[in-house]
Short mmCIF file of C-alpha atoms and ligand atoms in Angstrom, two decimals:
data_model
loop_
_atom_site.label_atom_id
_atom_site.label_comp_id
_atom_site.label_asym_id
_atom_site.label_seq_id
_atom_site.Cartn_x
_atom_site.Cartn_y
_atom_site.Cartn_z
CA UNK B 1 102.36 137.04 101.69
CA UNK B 2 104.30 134.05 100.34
CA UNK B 3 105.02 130.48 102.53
CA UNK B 4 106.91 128.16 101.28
CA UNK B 5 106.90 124.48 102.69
CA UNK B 6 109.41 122.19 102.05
CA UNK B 7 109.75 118.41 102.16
CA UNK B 8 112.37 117.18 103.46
CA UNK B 9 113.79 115.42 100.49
CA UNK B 10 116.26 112.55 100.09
CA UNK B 11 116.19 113.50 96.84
CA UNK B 12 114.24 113.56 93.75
CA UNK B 13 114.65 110.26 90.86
CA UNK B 14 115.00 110.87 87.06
CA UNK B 15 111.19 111.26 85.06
CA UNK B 16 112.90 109.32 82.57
CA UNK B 17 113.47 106.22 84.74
CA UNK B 18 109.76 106.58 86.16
CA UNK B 19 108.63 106.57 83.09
CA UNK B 20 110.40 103.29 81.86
CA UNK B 21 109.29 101.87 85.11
CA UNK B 22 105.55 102.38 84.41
CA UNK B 23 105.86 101.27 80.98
CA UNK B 24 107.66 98.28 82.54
CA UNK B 25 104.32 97.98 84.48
CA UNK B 26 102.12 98.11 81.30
CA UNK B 27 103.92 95.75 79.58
CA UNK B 28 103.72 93.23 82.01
CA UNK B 29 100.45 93.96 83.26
CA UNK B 30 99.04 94.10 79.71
CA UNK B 31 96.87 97.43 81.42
CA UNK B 32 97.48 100.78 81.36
CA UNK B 33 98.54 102.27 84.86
CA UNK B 34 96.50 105.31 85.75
CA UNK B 35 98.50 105.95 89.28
CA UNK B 36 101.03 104.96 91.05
CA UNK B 37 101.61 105.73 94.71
CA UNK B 38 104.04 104.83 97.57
CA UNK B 39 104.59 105.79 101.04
CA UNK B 40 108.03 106.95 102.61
CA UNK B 41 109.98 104.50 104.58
CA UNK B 42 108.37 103.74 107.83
CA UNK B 43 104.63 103.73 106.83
CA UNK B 44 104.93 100.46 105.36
CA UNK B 45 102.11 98.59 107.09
CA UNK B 46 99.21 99.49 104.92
CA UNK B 47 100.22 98.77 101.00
CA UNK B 48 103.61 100.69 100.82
CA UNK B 49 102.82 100.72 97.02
CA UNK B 50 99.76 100.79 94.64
CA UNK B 51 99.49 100.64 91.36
CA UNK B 52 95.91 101.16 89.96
CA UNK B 53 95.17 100.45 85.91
CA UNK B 54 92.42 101.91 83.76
CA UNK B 55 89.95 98.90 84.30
CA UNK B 56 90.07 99.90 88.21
CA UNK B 57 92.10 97.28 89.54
CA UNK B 58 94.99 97.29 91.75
CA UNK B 59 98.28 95.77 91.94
CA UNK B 60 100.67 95.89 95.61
CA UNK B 61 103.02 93.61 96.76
CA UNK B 62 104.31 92.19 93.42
CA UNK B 63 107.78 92.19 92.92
CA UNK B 64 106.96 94.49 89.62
CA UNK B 65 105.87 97.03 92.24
CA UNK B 66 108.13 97.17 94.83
CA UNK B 67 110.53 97.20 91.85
CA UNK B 68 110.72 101.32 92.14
CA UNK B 69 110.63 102.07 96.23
CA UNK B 70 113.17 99.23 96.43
CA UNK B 71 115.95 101.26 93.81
CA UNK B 72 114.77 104.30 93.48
CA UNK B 73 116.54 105.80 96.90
CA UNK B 74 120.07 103.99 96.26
CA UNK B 75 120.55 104.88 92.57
CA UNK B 76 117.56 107.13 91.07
CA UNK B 77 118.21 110.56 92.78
CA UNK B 78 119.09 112.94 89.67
CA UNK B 79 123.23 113.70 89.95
CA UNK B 80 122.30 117.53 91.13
CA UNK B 81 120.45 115.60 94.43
CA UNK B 82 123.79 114.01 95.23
CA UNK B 83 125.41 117.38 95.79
CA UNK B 84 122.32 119.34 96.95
CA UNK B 85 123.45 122.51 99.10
CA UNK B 86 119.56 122.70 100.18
CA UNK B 87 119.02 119.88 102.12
CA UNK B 88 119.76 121.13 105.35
CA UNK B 89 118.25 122.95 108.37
CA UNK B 90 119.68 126.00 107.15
CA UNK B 91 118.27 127.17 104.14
CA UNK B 92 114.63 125.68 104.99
CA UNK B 93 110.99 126.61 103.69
CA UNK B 94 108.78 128.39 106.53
CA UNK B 95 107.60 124.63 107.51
CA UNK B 96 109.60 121.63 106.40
CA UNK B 97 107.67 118.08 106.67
CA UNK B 98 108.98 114.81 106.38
CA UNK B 99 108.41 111.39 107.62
CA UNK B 100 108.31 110.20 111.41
CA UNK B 101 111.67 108.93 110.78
CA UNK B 102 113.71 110.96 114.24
CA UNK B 103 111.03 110.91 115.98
CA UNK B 104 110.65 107.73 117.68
CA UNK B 105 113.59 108.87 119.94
CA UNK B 106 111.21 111.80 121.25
CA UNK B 107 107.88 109.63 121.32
CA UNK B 108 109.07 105.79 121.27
CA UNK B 109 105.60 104.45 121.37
CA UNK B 110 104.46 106.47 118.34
CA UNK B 111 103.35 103.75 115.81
CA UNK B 112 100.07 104.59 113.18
CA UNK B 113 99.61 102.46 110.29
CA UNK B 114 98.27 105.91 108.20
CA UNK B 115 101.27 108.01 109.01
CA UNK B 116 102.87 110.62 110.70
CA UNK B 117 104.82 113.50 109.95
CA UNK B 118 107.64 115.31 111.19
CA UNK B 119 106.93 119.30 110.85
CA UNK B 120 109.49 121.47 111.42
CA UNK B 121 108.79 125.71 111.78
CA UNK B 122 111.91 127.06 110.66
CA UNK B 123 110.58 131.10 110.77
CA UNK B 124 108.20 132.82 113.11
CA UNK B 125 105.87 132.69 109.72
CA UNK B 126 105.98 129.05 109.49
CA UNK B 127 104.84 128.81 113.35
CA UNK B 128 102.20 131.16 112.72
CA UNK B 129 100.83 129.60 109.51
CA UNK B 130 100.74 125.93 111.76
CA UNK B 131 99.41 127.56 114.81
CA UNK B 132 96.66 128.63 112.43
CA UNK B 133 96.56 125.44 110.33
CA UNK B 134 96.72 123.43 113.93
CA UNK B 135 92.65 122.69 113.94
CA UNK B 136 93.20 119.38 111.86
CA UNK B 137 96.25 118.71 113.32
CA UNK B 138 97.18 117.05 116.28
CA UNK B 139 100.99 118.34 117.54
CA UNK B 140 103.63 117.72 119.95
CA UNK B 141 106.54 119.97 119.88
CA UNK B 142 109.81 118.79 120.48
CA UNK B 143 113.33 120.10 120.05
CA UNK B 144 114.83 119.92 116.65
CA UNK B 145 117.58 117.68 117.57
CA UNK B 146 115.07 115.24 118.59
CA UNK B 147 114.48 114.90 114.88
CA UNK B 148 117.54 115.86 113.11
CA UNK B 149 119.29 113.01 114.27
CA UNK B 150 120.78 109.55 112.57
CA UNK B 151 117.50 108.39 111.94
CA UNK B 152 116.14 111.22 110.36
CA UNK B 153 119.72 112.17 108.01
CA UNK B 154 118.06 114.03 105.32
CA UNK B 155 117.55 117.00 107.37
CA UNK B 156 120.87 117.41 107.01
CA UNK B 157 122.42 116.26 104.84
CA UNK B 158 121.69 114.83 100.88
CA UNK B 159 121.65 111.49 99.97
CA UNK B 160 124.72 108.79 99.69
CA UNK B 161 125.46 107.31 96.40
CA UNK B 162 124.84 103.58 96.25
CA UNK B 163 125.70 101.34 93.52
CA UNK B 164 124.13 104.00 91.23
CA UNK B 165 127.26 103.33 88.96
CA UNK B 166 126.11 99.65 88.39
CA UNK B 167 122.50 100.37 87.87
CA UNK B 168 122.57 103.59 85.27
CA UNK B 169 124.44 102.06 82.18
CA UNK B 170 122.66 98.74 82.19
CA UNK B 171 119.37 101.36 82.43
CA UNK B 172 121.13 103.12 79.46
CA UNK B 173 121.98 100.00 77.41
CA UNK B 174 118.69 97.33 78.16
CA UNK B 175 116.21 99.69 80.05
CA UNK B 176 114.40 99.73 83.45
CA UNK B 177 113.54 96.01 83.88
CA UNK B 178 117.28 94.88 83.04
CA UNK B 179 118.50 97.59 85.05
CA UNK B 180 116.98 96.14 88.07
CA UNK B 181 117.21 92.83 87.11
CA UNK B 182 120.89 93.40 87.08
CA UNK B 183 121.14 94.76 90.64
CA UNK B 184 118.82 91.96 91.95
CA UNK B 185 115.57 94.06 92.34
CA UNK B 186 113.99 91.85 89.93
CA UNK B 187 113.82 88.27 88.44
CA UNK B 188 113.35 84.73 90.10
CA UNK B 189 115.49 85.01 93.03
CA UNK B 190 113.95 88.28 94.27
CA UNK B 191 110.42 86.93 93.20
CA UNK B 192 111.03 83.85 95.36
CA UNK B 193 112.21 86.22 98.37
CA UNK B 194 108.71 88.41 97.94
CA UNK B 195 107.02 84.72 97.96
CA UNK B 196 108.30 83.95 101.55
CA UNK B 197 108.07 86.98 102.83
CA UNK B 198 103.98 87.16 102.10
CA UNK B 199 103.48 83.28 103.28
CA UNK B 200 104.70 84.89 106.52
CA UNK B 201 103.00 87.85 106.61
CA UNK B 202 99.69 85.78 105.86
CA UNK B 203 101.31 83.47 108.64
CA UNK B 204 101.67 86.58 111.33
CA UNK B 205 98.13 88.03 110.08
CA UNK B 206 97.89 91.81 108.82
CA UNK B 207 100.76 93.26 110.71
CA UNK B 208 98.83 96.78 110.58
CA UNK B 209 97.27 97.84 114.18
CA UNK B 210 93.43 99.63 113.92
CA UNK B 211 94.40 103.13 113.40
CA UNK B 212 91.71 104.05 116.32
CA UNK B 213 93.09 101.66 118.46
CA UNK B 214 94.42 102.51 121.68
CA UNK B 215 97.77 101.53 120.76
CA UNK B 216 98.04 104.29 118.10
CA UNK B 217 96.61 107.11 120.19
CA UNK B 218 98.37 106.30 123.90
CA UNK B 219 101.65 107.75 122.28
CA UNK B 220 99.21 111.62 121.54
CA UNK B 221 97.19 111.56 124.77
CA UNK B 222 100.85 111.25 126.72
CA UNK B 223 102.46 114.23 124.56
CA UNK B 224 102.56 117.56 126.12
CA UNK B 225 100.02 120.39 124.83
CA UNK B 226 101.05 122.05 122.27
CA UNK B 227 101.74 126.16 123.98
CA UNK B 228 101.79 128.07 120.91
CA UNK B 229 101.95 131.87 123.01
CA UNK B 230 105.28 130.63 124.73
CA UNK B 231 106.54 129.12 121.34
CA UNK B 232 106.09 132.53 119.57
CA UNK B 233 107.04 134.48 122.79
CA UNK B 234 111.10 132.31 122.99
CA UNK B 235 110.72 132.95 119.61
CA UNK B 236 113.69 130.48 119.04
CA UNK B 237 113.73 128.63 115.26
CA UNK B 238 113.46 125.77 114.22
CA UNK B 239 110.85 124.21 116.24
CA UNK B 240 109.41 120.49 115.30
CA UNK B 241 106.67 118.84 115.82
CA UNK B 242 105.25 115.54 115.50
CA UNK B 243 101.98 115.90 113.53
CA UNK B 244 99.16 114.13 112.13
CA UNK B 245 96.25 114.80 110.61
CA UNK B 246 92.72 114.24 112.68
CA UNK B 247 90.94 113.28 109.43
CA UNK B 248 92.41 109.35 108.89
CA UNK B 249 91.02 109.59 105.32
CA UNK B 250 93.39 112.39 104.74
CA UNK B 251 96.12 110.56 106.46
CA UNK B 252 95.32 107.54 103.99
CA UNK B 253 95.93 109.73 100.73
CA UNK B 254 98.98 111.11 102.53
CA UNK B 255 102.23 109.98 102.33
CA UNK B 256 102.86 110.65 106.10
CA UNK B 257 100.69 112.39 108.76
CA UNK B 258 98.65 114.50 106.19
CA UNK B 259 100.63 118.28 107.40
CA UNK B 260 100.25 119.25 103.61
CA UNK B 261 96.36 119.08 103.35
CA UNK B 262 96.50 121.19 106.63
CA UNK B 263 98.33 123.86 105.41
CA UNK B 264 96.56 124.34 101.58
CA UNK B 265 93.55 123.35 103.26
CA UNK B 266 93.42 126.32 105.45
CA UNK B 267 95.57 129.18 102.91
CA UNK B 268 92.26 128.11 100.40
CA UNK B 269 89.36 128.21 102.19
CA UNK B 270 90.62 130.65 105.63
CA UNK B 271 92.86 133.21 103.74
CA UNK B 272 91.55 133.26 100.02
CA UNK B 273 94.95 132.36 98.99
CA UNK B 274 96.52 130.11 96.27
CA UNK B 275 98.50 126.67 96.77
CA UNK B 276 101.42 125.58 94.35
CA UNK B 277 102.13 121.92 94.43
CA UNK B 278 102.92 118.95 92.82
CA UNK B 279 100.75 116.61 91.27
CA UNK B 280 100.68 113.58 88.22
CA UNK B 281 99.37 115.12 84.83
CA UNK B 282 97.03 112.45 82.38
CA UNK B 283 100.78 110.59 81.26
CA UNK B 284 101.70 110.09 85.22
CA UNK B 285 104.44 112.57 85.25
CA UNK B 286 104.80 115.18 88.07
CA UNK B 287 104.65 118.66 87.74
CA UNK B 288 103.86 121.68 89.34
CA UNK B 289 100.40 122.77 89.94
CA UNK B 290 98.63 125.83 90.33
CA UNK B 291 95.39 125.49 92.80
CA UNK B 292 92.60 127.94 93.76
CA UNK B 293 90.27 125.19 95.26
CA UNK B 294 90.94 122.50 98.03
CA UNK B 295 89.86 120.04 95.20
CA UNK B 296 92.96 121.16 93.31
CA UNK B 297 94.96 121.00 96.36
CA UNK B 298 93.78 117.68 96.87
CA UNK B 299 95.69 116.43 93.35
CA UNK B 300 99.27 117.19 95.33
CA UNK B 301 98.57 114.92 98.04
CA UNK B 302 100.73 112.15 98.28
CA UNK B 303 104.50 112.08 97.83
CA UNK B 304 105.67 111.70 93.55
CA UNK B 305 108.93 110.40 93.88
CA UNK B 306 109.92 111.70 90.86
CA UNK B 307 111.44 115.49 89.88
CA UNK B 308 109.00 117.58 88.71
CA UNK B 309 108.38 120.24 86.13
CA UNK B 310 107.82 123.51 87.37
CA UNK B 311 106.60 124.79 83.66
CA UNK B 312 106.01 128.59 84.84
CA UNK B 313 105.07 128.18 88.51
CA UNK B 314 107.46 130.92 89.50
CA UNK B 315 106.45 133.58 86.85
CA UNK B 316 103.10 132.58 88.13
CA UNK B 317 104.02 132.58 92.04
CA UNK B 318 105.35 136.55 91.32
CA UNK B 319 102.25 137.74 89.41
CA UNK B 320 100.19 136.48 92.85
CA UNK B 321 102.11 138.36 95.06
CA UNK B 322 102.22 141.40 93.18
CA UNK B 323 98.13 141.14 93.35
CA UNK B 324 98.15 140.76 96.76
CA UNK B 325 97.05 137.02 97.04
CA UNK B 326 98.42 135.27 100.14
CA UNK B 327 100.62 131.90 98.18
CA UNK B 328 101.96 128.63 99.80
CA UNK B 329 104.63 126.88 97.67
CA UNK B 330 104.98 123.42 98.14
CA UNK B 331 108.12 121.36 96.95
CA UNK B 332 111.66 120.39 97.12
CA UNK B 333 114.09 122.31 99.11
CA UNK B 334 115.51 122.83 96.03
CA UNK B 335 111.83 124.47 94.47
CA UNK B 336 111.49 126.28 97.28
CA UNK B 337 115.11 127.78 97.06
CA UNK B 338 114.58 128.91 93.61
CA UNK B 339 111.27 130.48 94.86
CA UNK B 340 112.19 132.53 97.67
CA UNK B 341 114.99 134.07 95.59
CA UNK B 342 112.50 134.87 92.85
CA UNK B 343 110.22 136.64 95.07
CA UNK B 344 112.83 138.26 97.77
CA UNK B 345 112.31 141.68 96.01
CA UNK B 346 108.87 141.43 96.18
CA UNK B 347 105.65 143.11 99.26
CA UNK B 348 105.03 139.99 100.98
CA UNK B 349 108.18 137.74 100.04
CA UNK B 350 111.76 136.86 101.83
CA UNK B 351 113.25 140.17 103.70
CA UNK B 352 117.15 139.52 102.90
CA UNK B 353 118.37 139.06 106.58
CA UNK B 354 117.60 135.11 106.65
C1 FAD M 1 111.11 113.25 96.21
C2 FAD M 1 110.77 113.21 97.67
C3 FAD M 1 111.72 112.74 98.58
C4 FAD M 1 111.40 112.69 99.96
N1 FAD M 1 112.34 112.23 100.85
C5 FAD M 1 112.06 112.19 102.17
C6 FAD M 1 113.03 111.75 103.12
O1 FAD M 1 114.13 111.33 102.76
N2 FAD M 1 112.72 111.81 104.44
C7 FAD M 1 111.51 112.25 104.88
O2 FAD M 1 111.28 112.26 106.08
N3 FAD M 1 110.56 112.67 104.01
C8 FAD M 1 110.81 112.66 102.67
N4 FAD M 1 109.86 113.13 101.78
C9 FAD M 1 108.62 113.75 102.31
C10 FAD M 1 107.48 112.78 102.61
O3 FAD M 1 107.37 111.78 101.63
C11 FAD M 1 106.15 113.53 102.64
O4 FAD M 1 105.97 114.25 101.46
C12 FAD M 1 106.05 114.52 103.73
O5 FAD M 1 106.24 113.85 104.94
C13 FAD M 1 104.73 115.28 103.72
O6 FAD M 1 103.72 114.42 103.95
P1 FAD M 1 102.23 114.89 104.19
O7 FAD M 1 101.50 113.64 104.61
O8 FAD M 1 102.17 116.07 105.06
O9 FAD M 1 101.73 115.40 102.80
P2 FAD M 1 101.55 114.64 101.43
O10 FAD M 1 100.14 114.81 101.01
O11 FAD M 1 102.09 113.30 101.43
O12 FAD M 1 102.56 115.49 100.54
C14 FAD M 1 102.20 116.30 99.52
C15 FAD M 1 103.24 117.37 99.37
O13 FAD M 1 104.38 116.88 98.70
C16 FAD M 1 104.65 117.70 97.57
N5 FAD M 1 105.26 116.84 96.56
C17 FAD M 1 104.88 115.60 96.22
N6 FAD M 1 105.68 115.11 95.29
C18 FAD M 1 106.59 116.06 95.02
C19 FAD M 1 107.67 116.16 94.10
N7 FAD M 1 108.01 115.17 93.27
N8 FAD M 1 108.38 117.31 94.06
C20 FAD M 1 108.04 118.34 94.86
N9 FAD M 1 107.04 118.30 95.77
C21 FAD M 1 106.32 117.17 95.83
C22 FAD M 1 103.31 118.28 97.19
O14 FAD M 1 103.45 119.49 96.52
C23 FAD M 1 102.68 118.49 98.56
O15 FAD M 1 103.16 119.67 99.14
C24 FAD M 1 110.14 113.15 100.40
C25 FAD M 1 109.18 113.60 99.47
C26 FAD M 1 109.50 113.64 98.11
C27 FAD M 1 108.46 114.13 97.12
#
């Protein structure tokens, strides 16, 4: 049986430009970087960027890294992401997850410094594969247009070009750090900004609430129970969800309410099945991973907001279907697209009708 869970996806940035950024990193750290992580827009009150280097320490904060999260969603989507025909409700993975972005309309006193995420069952296999997954989870189901809604665009539609014109042949002609000097992500004047804005942060004191605070977990006790028998019984797609993850370490390597680990957690260890995701190789870029263990699984966690390689994922996808293994593929609309027309011919993948 295949799943496929897509993100939903403002788009994905050039490897070549993440690349140049990290190198801008190195240089100017004098270190090698070993990751680099950031969380999607609205989890931004517990270091919305880290960059670790090989002697173990950590940079955040620094106008070098904020340097990528700041451009990368104006004018670092790859052209194809501009005119993507996938990012929309209709042609959706199983499960879509995303950020908590629409869904402070539906739950207005949902706040949580680790994250939460968005789910959305598209397919009466996606709602059984969360109903299953839904131990870790804590849910509250919604309808969609709770979610798909101005604050939450990319569910339906792809990104906007911004100012990508001024950005890409200055990135051509000097590289990354000109690039963004030259659309004021970088030098003194956005250095001196950063300055003020931590005095006043220091000022305000860590604007982050305690994750088991009451604060965080009023908005969850006041959601209605999740009825899973009447869900499947309407039988009416897409259903969301708001969703986080019990386990707050999970939530901490996630980029939003930890949905992912959920899902490959229980394919791996209930079903005996095999999770494709993405994850950084040794050089830091993102590619597509195959994973029998939760371990493995574990390496996709976090958002890589950079296109990835698939190398042979969907030869590999086919062969585990044809044996009989139960698969979850993880990625892009886009990925998943490509996927779920590979396998449509195959026991266990897309029946034509949807
Ligand atoms: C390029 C990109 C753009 C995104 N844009 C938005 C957006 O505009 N709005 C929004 O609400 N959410 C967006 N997201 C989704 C969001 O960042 C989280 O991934 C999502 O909420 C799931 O979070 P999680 O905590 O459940 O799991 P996490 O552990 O954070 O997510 C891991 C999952 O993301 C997949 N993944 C990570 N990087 C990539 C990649 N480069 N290519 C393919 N798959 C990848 C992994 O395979 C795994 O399935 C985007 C994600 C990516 C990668």
């Amino acid at each position: 049986m295949l799943y496929t869970c897509d993100l939903v996806c403002w788009g994905a940035a050039s490897p070549a430009a993440f690349q140049s950024f990290l190198s801008m990193l190195e240089r100017r750290s004098g270190r090698r970087v070993t990751t680099y992580a950031h969380r999607g827009a609205g989890m931004r009150s517990h270091g919305s960027e880290i960059a670790t280097y090989a002697d173990g320490s950590r940079e955040s904060g620094t106008t070098s890294t904020l340097a990528w999260r700041r451009i990368w969603y104006d004018r670092l989507c790859r052209e194809s992401c501009y005119r993507c025909g996938h990012h929309s409700t209709e042609h959706p993975g199983d499960i879509i997850i995303g950020d908590w972005w629409g869904l402070r309309r539906f739950m207005p006193e949902l706040d949580d410094p680790w994250g939460v995420s968005c789910a959305v069952a598209s397919t009466s296999r996606g709602l059984a594969l969360l109903r299953d997954s839904s131990g870790a989870l804590e849910l509250a189901a919604t309808p969609i247009a709770d979610v798909a809604n101005p604050a939450q665009p990319m569910l339906e539609h792809p990104p906007e070009r911004k100012g990508r014109d001024a950005f890409w042949p200055e990135l051509y002609a000097h590289g990354f750090e000109a690039a963004c000097r030259s659309v004021g992500a970088l030098g003194p004047e956005r250095a001196a900004k950063d300055l003020v804005k931590k005095v006043a942060a220091a000022f305000r004191g860590h604007p982050a609430k305690d994750p088991d605070g009451s604060s965080v977990n009023s908005a969850w006790e006041g959601a209605p129970k999740v009825d899973f028998d009447e869900l499947e019984a309407r039988g009416e797609y897409p259903v969301a969800f708001a969703a986080r993850n019990r386990d707050d370490g999970v939530r901490r390597r996630s980029s939003s309410g930890g949905v992912y680990h959920a899902l490959a957690s229980h394919v791996i260890e209930d079903l005996g099945g095999v999770v494709y995701g993405c994850a950084f190789d040794g050089d830091l870029r993102a590619v597509h991973i195959r994973c029998e263990t939760v371990a493995e699984a574990e390496r996709c966690m976090g958002s890589k907001y950079s296109q990835s390689d698939m190398g042979d994922s969907i030869r590999r996808v086919r062969e585990d279907l044809d044996s009989g293994r139960t698969v979850l593929f993880t990625g892009t609309p886009c990925q998943v697209a490509a996927v779920r027309a590979a396998c449509a011919n195959l026991e266990g993948g897309y029946p034509h009708d949807r």
